[in-house]
């Protein structure tokens, strides 16, 4: 029997989800909303409906592309739900024009066709534009305009036709539960039983989350939208049925976007001050629409007339401050409550991605997993500190401010910082560390105490941001002498208790049934064989393991499957780690301890408890830079003593502190993968070059059955750029014989090999050493060659000595 589903929220997400679920045979679906159908008063009821598909995120682009495909096929009583008028982004500055070339590359990487245009071509598409004002544009013909309210009703009608119910005027007052599972929802009109409850309440989501003790970390923010009076130059261009015929338009240099409303122009504006909305102050008739504040919009009008002089013949006749949901990182929130089975969330989703999110969640519910990688949008991706209301508000405000900014992929948020610092932070500051930030951690990327290399090729402005030639020095010293790396921010979990070994054996692909002191590189797979994460697992006792993980999603996956006898504890904040790496690493470490750290005593991928000076440590002989050395762990209270002890002992050997920039270069030369960048749930181990971490003969594990059915049509492939001066950074399209065939995942200049190393997903037929390809970087095709990997020390002689 199909489960009974209640969806809270009859907006564009809730209606799409009902449609997707009923299409898959889950027909006992009830959608409730406090407002009237099908304009219940949420963001969907007033959304301008512009759908630009291209996004730096592959996932977000794919969600938008499905939304376009689905809505394009819908009508409501013969009226369109989506007009594929195309999307046009224009540049009025050289920086924006440069960025549009990058955006064209992103679109190509993710399979969206687009074209770079000169000013005359932009004006031909949108005649209101001033050719003198713009420098060029980027056109995607499959972008367009969604009529959100129509799309809501059209999808709702399809769902109703398959058995779903839509109930307006039903305010949810509580979520019923028993024995850790949802049993239904209480409304002011009565109780509705349910096996699954999905919160798709938009900016009301946090209030629903409070009913079940769940933090839904989003911030409702008002965003200005205005309509002009009739524009003389638009007379006769559009009829009342079609409403729009020219491309939707973005003028991101001034935080503006535009769409047609017949002979009028709608103007959206992000350049005003952030306006958080208090849910307690909202009305009931149209709670998502606040009074228009004309003084905030005044700069937008000036810039709009400057871009489109024909607007001077009219004026703004109406406007609103419409509420939308913003998150700390700009991604949606999708997933299941971990303490209340059957309670799901689909929040902070705009019209652009609505149908795509609905399909992914429907697949997740019906099939057990979404059809695409959703790690960037997973509800549980945040660390606990990132759920603090002040943190969510600060970051969401900043995302609003930067929504149309040119944001470098390494550019960190400025506030609130610092939040999480390792015990070595003061010493790092003394050495002039340049910190970037991730998951709340301050991470040194290089140290100004180290001299810059002077023999590197010049970089362009983009690749030179958040980079320093000091990184080359740090990489070379690691290869030639010894360096200390702060590895504290890497997630560490302790898994213990009766059955811990069996649990981890079932959860991962490699064989962990080894002697105490063993360290194993392994993978966690989904049931479809896709890579959920890669881990290092150290067996510190018969039933106690330290797991090096990638983030909160790993802990979440473990907790979903752990038996009651197994305990999982996040020990990251109470511990710290120094990576001591380089050919002289043993010269630094051995004199500090009475424990034998010779190669014969502590072999590669073994762990050893010891004292370094007075500091008790667990030293794991691992190296993600391709050099001899150890990850040395201790408790946070002794971290500073460990740093000082190693530093003093290392000075006669020329030791330095090195940062993440050098680390990334070194690990790519060695061919080490980074989960979430090089591979995700959409990739299987063999295609990612990680089949060595899978032991099919060890017994059953999650994903094992699926591996034999995976069609390995694409492979993660090592490339080197032919020009030693050329640099790429990741997400660029790869071409073969003039046609796009894949995209770059990770890239960095290899300071040891003297050229850029890039990994890319390519068709298996092209993943052959010696194959010539091109990588497009800001519109320029850079010749590259498929290389055998690893590029550095393929016989592992430097690590095993």
PDB file of C-alpha atoms in Angstrom, residues 336-490:
ATOM      1  CA  UNK A 336      14.784  14.080   6.267  1.00  0.00           C
ATOM      2  CA  UNK A 337      14.675  14.957   9.953  1.00  0.00           C
ATOM      3  CA  UNK A 338      17.141  12.598  11.644  1.00  0.00           C
ATOM      4  CA  UNK A 339      15.216  12.437  14.936  1.00  0.00           C
ATOM      5  CA  UNK A 340      11.754  12.091  13.420  1.00  0.00           C
ATOM      6  CA  UNK A 341      11.453   9.525  10.658  1.00  0.00           C
ATOM      7  CA  UNK A 342       9.124  10.492   7.841  1.00  0.00           C
ATOM      8  CA  UNK A 343       9.455  14.259   8.304  1.00  0.00           C
ATOM      9  CA  UNK A 344      11.086  15.743   5.198  1.00  0.00           C
ATOM     10  CA  UNK A 345      12.083  19.238   4.153  1.00  0.00           C
ATOM     11  CA  UNK A 346      12.151  20.980   0.751  1.00  0.00           C
ATOM     12  CA  UNK A 347      12.865  24.603   1.601  1.00  0.00           C
ATOM     13  CA  UNK A 348      14.605  27.722   0.273  1.00  0.00           C
ATOM     14  CA  UNK A 349      13.699  26.656  -3.260  1.00  0.00           C
ATOM     15  CA  UNK A 350      13.009  29.323  -5.873  1.00  0.00           C
ATOM     16  CA  UNK A 351      10.833  28.884  -8.947  1.00  0.00           C
ATOM     17  CA  UNK A 352      13.992  28.385 -11.024  1.00  0.00           C
ATOM     18  CA  UNK A 353      14.759  25.047  -9.373  1.00  0.00           C
ATOM     19  CA  UNK A 354      11.299  24.054  -8.170  1.00  0.00           C
ATOM     20  CA  UNK A 355      10.401  21.155 -10.458  1.00  0.00           C
ATOM     21  CA  UNK A 356      13.945  19.822 -10.337  1.00  0.00           C
ATOM     22  CA  UNK A 357      13.914  19.754  -6.543  1.00  0.00           C
ATOM     23  CA  UNK A 358      10.466  18.158  -6.541  1.00  0.00           C
ATOM     24  CA  UNK A 359      11.605  15.389  -8.870  1.00  0.00           C
ATOM     25  CA  UNK A 360      14.753  14.714  -6.842  1.00  0.00           C
ATOM     26  CA  UNK A 361      12.787  14.535  -3.590  1.00  0.00           C
ATOM     27  CA  UNK A 362      10.130  12.305  -5.152  1.00  0.00           C
ATOM     28  CA  UNK A 363      12.872   9.955  -6.348  1.00  0.00           C
ATOM     29  CA  UNK A 364      14.421  10.040  -2.891  1.00  0.00           C
ATOM     30  CA  UNK A 365      11.105   9.121  -1.259  1.00  0.00           C
ATOM     31  CA  UNK A 366       9.976   6.495  -3.758  1.00  0.00           C
ATOM     32  CA  UNK A 367      13.299   4.970  -4.840  1.00  0.00           C
ATOM     33  CA  UNK A 368      15.339   5.571  -1.704  1.00  0.00           C
ATOM     34  CA  UNK A 369      17.725   8.102  -3.210  1.00  0.00           C
ATOM     35  CA  UNK A 370      17.595  11.148  -5.482  1.00  0.00           C
ATOM     36  CA  UNK A 371      18.547  10.812  -9.110  1.00  0.00           C
ATOM     37  CA  UNK A 372      21.304  13.436  -8.919  1.00  0.00           C
ATOM     38  CA  UNK A 373      23.963  14.515  -6.471  1.00  0.00           C
ATOM     39  CA  UNK A 374      22.380  16.731  -3.799  1.00  0.00           C
ATOM     40  CA  UNK A 375      25.195  17.091  -1.289  1.00  0.00           C
ATOM     41  CA  UNK A 376      25.333  20.874  -1.764  1.00  0.00           C
ATOM     42  CA  UNK A 377      21.622  21.121  -0.921  1.00  0.00           C
ATOM     43  CA  UNK A 378      21.392  18.471   1.806  1.00  0.00           C
ATOM     44  CA  UNK A 379      19.623  19.649   4.950  1.00  0.00           C
ATOM     45  CA  UNK A 380      22.388  18.156   7.110  1.00  0.00           C
ATOM     46  CA  UNK A 381      25.407  19.704   5.373  1.00  0.00           C
ATOM     47  CA  UNK A 382      26.003  22.333   8.057  1.00  0.00           C
ATOM     48  CA  UNK A 383      28.136  22.060  11.160  1.00  0.00           C
ATOM     49  CA  UNK A 384      26.331  22.819  14.416  1.00  0.00           C
ATOM     50  CA  UNK A 385      27.903  26.278  14.699  1.00  0.00           C
ATOM     51  CA  UNK A 386      26.481  27.125  11.271  1.00  0.00           C
ATOM     52  CA  UNK A 387      22.931  26.638  12.560  1.00  0.00           C
ATOM     53  CA  UNK A 388      23.159  29.495  15.059  1.00  0.00           C
ATOM     54  CA  UNK A 389      20.450  32.078  14.241  1.00  0.00           C
ATOM     55  CA  UNK A 390      22.984  34.907  14.203  1.00  0.00           C
ATOM     56  CA  UNK A 391      25.210  32.965  11.812  1.00  0.00           C
ATOM     57  CA  UNK A 392      22.316  32.133   9.479  1.00  0.00           C
ATOM     58  CA  UNK A 393      21.162  35.746   9.411  1.00  0.00           C
ATOM     59  CA  UNK A 394      24.633  37.193   8.840  1.00  0.00           C
ATOM     60  CA  UNK A 395      25.475  34.814   6.009  1.00  0.00           C
ATOM     61  CA  UNK A 396      22.032  34.985   4.405  1.00  0.00           C
ATOM     62  CA  UNK A 397      22.206  38.792   4.399  1.00  0.00           C
ATOM     63  CA  UNK A 398      25.591  38.601   2.728  1.00  0.00           C
ATOM     64  CA  UNK A 399      24.261  36.174   0.120  1.00  0.00           C
ATOM     65  CA  UNK A 400      21.542  38.677  -0.665  1.00  0.00           C
ATOM     66  CA  UNK A 401      24.112  41.451  -1.056  1.00  0.00           C
ATOM     67  CA  UNK A 402      26.331  39.293  -3.276  1.00  0.00           C
ATOM     68  CA  UNK A 403      23.590  37.583  -5.289  1.00  0.00           C
ATOM     69  CA  UNK A 404      24.727  39.282  -8.501  1.00  0.00           C
ATOM     70  CA  UNK A 405      28.331  39.963  -7.534  1.00  0.00           C
ATOM     71  CA  UNK A 406      31.271  38.382  -9.314  1.00  0.00           C
ATOM     72  CA  UNK A 407      32.326  35.981  -6.573  1.00  0.00           C
ATOM     73  CA  UNK A 408      35.607  34.139  -6.870  1.00  0.00           C
ATOM     74  CA  UNK A 409      35.348  30.403  -6.034  1.00  0.00           C
ATOM     75  CA  UNK A 410      37.893  30.820  -3.230  1.00  0.00           C
ATOM     76  CA  UNK A 411      36.422  34.059  -1.887  1.00  0.00           C
ATOM     77  CA  UNK A 412      35.451  33.621   1.772  1.00  0.00           C
ATOM     78  CA  UNK A 413      32.681  35.349   3.651  1.00  0.00           C
ATOM     79  CA  UNK A 414      34.010  38.140   5.855  1.00  0.00           C
ATOM     80  CA  UNK A 415      31.624  37.687   8.806  1.00  0.00           C
ATOM     81  CA  UNK A 416      31.169  36.175  11.297  1.00  0.00           C
ATOM     82  CA  UNK A 417      34.877  35.331  11.595  1.00  0.00           C
ATOM     83  CA  UNK A 418      36.853  33.856  13.148  1.00  0.00           C
ATOM     84  CA  UNK A 419      34.617  31.122  14.505  1.00  0.00           C
ATOM     85  CA  UNK A 420      36.617  27.895  14.599  1.00  0.00           C
ATOM     86  CA  UNK A 421      40.363  28.049  15.067  1.00  0.00           C
ATOM     87  CA  UNK A 422      42.875  25.286  15.682  1.00  0.00           C
ATOM     88  CA  UNK A 423      45.135  25.364  18.746  1.00  0.00           C
ATOM     89  CA  UNK A 424      47.913  26.518  16.410  1.00  0.00           C
ATOM     90  CA  UNK A 425      46.125  29.718  15.397  1.00  0.00           C
ATOM     91  CA  UNK A 426      48.348  32.117  17.336  1.00  0.00           C
ATOM     92  CA  UNK A 427      51.515  30.577  15.892  1.00  0.00           C
ATOM     93  CA  UNK A 428      50.026  30.725  12.414  1.00  0.00           C
ATOM     94  CA  UNK A 429      49.243  34.420  12.857  1.00  0.00           C
ATOM     95  CA  UNK A 430      52.845  35.009  13.969  1.00  0.00           C
ATOM     96  CA  UNK A 431      53.982  33.390  10.705  1.00  0.00           C
ATOM     97  CA  UNK A 432      51.713  35.635   8.636  1.00  0.00           C
ATOM     98  CA  UNK A 433      49.144  33.038   7.698  1.00  0.00           C
ATOM     99  CA  UNK A 434      46.623  34.115   5.067  1.00  0.00           C
ATOM    100  CA  UNK A 435      43.387  32.482   6.156  1.00  0.00           C
ATOM    101  CA  UNK A 436      40.454  31.440   4.030  1.00  0.00           C
ATOM    102  CA  UNK A 437      37.430  29.820   5.602  1.00  0.00           C
ATOM    103  CA  UNK A 438      35.493  26.575   5.265  1.00  0.00           C
ATOM    104  CA  UNK A 439      32.819  25.018   7.498  1.00  0.00           C
ATOM    105  CA  UNK A 440      33.550  27.802   9.979  1.00  0.00           C
ATOM    106  CA  UNK A 441      37.258  26.902  10.224  1.00  0.00           C
ATOM    107  CA  UNK A 442      40.070  29.357   9.644  1.00  0.00           C
ATOM    108  CA  UNK A 443      42.385  27.571   7.198  1.00  0.00           C
ATOM    109  CA  UNK A 444      45.876  28.871   6.357  1.00  0.00           C
ATOM    110  CA  UNK A 445      46.388  28.916   2.591  1.00  0.00           C
ATOM    111  CA  UNK A 446      49.953  30.226   2.715  1.00  0.00           C
ATOM    112  CA  UNK A 447      52.296  31.981   5.136  1.00  0.00           C
ATOM    113  CA  UNK A 448      53.907  35.330   4.394  1.00  0.00           C
ATOM    114  CA  UNK A 449      56.890  34.301   6.541  1.00  0.00           C
ATOM    115  CA  UNK A 450      57.889  32.091   3.602  1.00  0.00           C
ATOM    116  CA  UNK A 451      59.508  33.758   0.586  1.00  0.00           C
ATOM    117  CA  UNK A 452      57.659  33.796  -2.746  1.00  0.00           C
ATOM    118  CA  UNK A 453      58.983  31.817  -5.668  1.00  0.00           C
ATOM    119  CA  UNK A 454      60.387  34.028  -8.393  1.00  0.00           C
ATOM    120  CA  UNK A 455      60.513  31.610 -11.315  1.00  0.00           C
ATOM    121  CA  UNK A 456      56.787  31.132 -11.974  1.00  0.00           C
ATOM    122  CA  UNK A 457      54.934  32.223 -15.097  1.00  0.00           C
ATOM    123  CA  UNK A 458      52.738  35.295 -14.751  1.00  0.00           C
ATOM    124  CA  UNK A 459      49.081  34.693 -13.872  1.00  0.00           C
ATOM    125  CA  UNK A 460      45.944  36.412 -15.083  1.00  0.00           C
ATOM    126  CA  UNK A 461      44.009  38.500 -12.584  1.00  0.00           C
ATOM    127  CA  UNK A 462      41.379  35.825 -11.873  1.00  0.00           C
ATOM    128  CA  UNK A 463      43.729  32.942 -11.103  1.00  0.00           C
ATOM    129  CA  UNK A 464      45.996  35.287  -9.124  1.00  0.00           C
ATOM    130  CA  UNK A 465      43.233  36.055  -6.623  1.00  0.00           C
ATOM    131  CA  UNK A 466      43.450  34.190  -3.317  1.00  0.00           C
ATOM    132  CA  UNK A 467      46.785  32.773  -4.482  1.00  0.00           C
ATOM    133  CA  UNK A 468      50.412  33.614  -3.856  1.00  0.00           C
ATOM    134  CA  UNK A 469      53.729  32.480  -5.375  1.00  0.00           C
ATOM    135  CA  UNK A 470      54.559  31.582  -1.780  1.00  0.00           C
ATOM    136  CA  UNK A 471      52.535  28.415  -2.397  1.00  0.00           C
ATOM    137  CA  UNK A 472      55.243  27.255  -4.808  1.00  0.00           C
ATOM    138  CA  UNK A 473      57.891  27.715  -2.155  1.00  0.00           C
ATOM    139  CA  UNK A 474      55.851  25.765   0.364  1.00  0.00           C
ATOM    140  CA  UNK A 475      55.249  22.931  -2.102  1.00  0.00           C
ATOM    141  CA  UNK A 476      58.933  22.719  -2.995  1.00  0.00           C
ATOM    142  CA  UNK A 477      60.083  22.726   0.623  1.00  0.00           C
ATOM    143  CA  UNK A 478      57.627  19.887   1.293  1.00  0.00           C
ATOM    144  CA  UNK A 479      59.215  17.926  -1.554  1.00  0.00           C
ATOM    145  CA  UNK A 480      62.800  18.798  -0.565  1.00  0.00           C
ATOM    146  CA  UNK A 481      62.840  19.153   3.255  1.00  0.00           C
ATOM    147  CA  UNK A 482      59.867  19.065   5.611  1.00  0.00           C
ATOM    148  CA  UNK A 483      56.737  21.107   6.310  1.00  0.00           C
ATOM    149  CA  UNK A 484      53.952  21.255   8.889  1.00  0.00           C
ATOM    150  CA  UNK A 485      50.341  21.402   7.716  1.00  0.00           C
ATOM    151  CA  UNK A 486      47.350  22.151   9.931  1.00  0.00           C
ATOM    152  CA  UNK A 487      44.930  19.291   9.250  1.00  0.00           C
ATOM    153  CA  UNK A 488      42.678  20.068  12.229  1.00  0.00           C
ATOM    154  CA  UNK A 489      39.633  21.142  10.168  1.00  0.00           C
ATOM    155  CA  UNK A 490      39.232  17.662   8.673  1.00  0.00           C
TER     156      UNK A 490
END
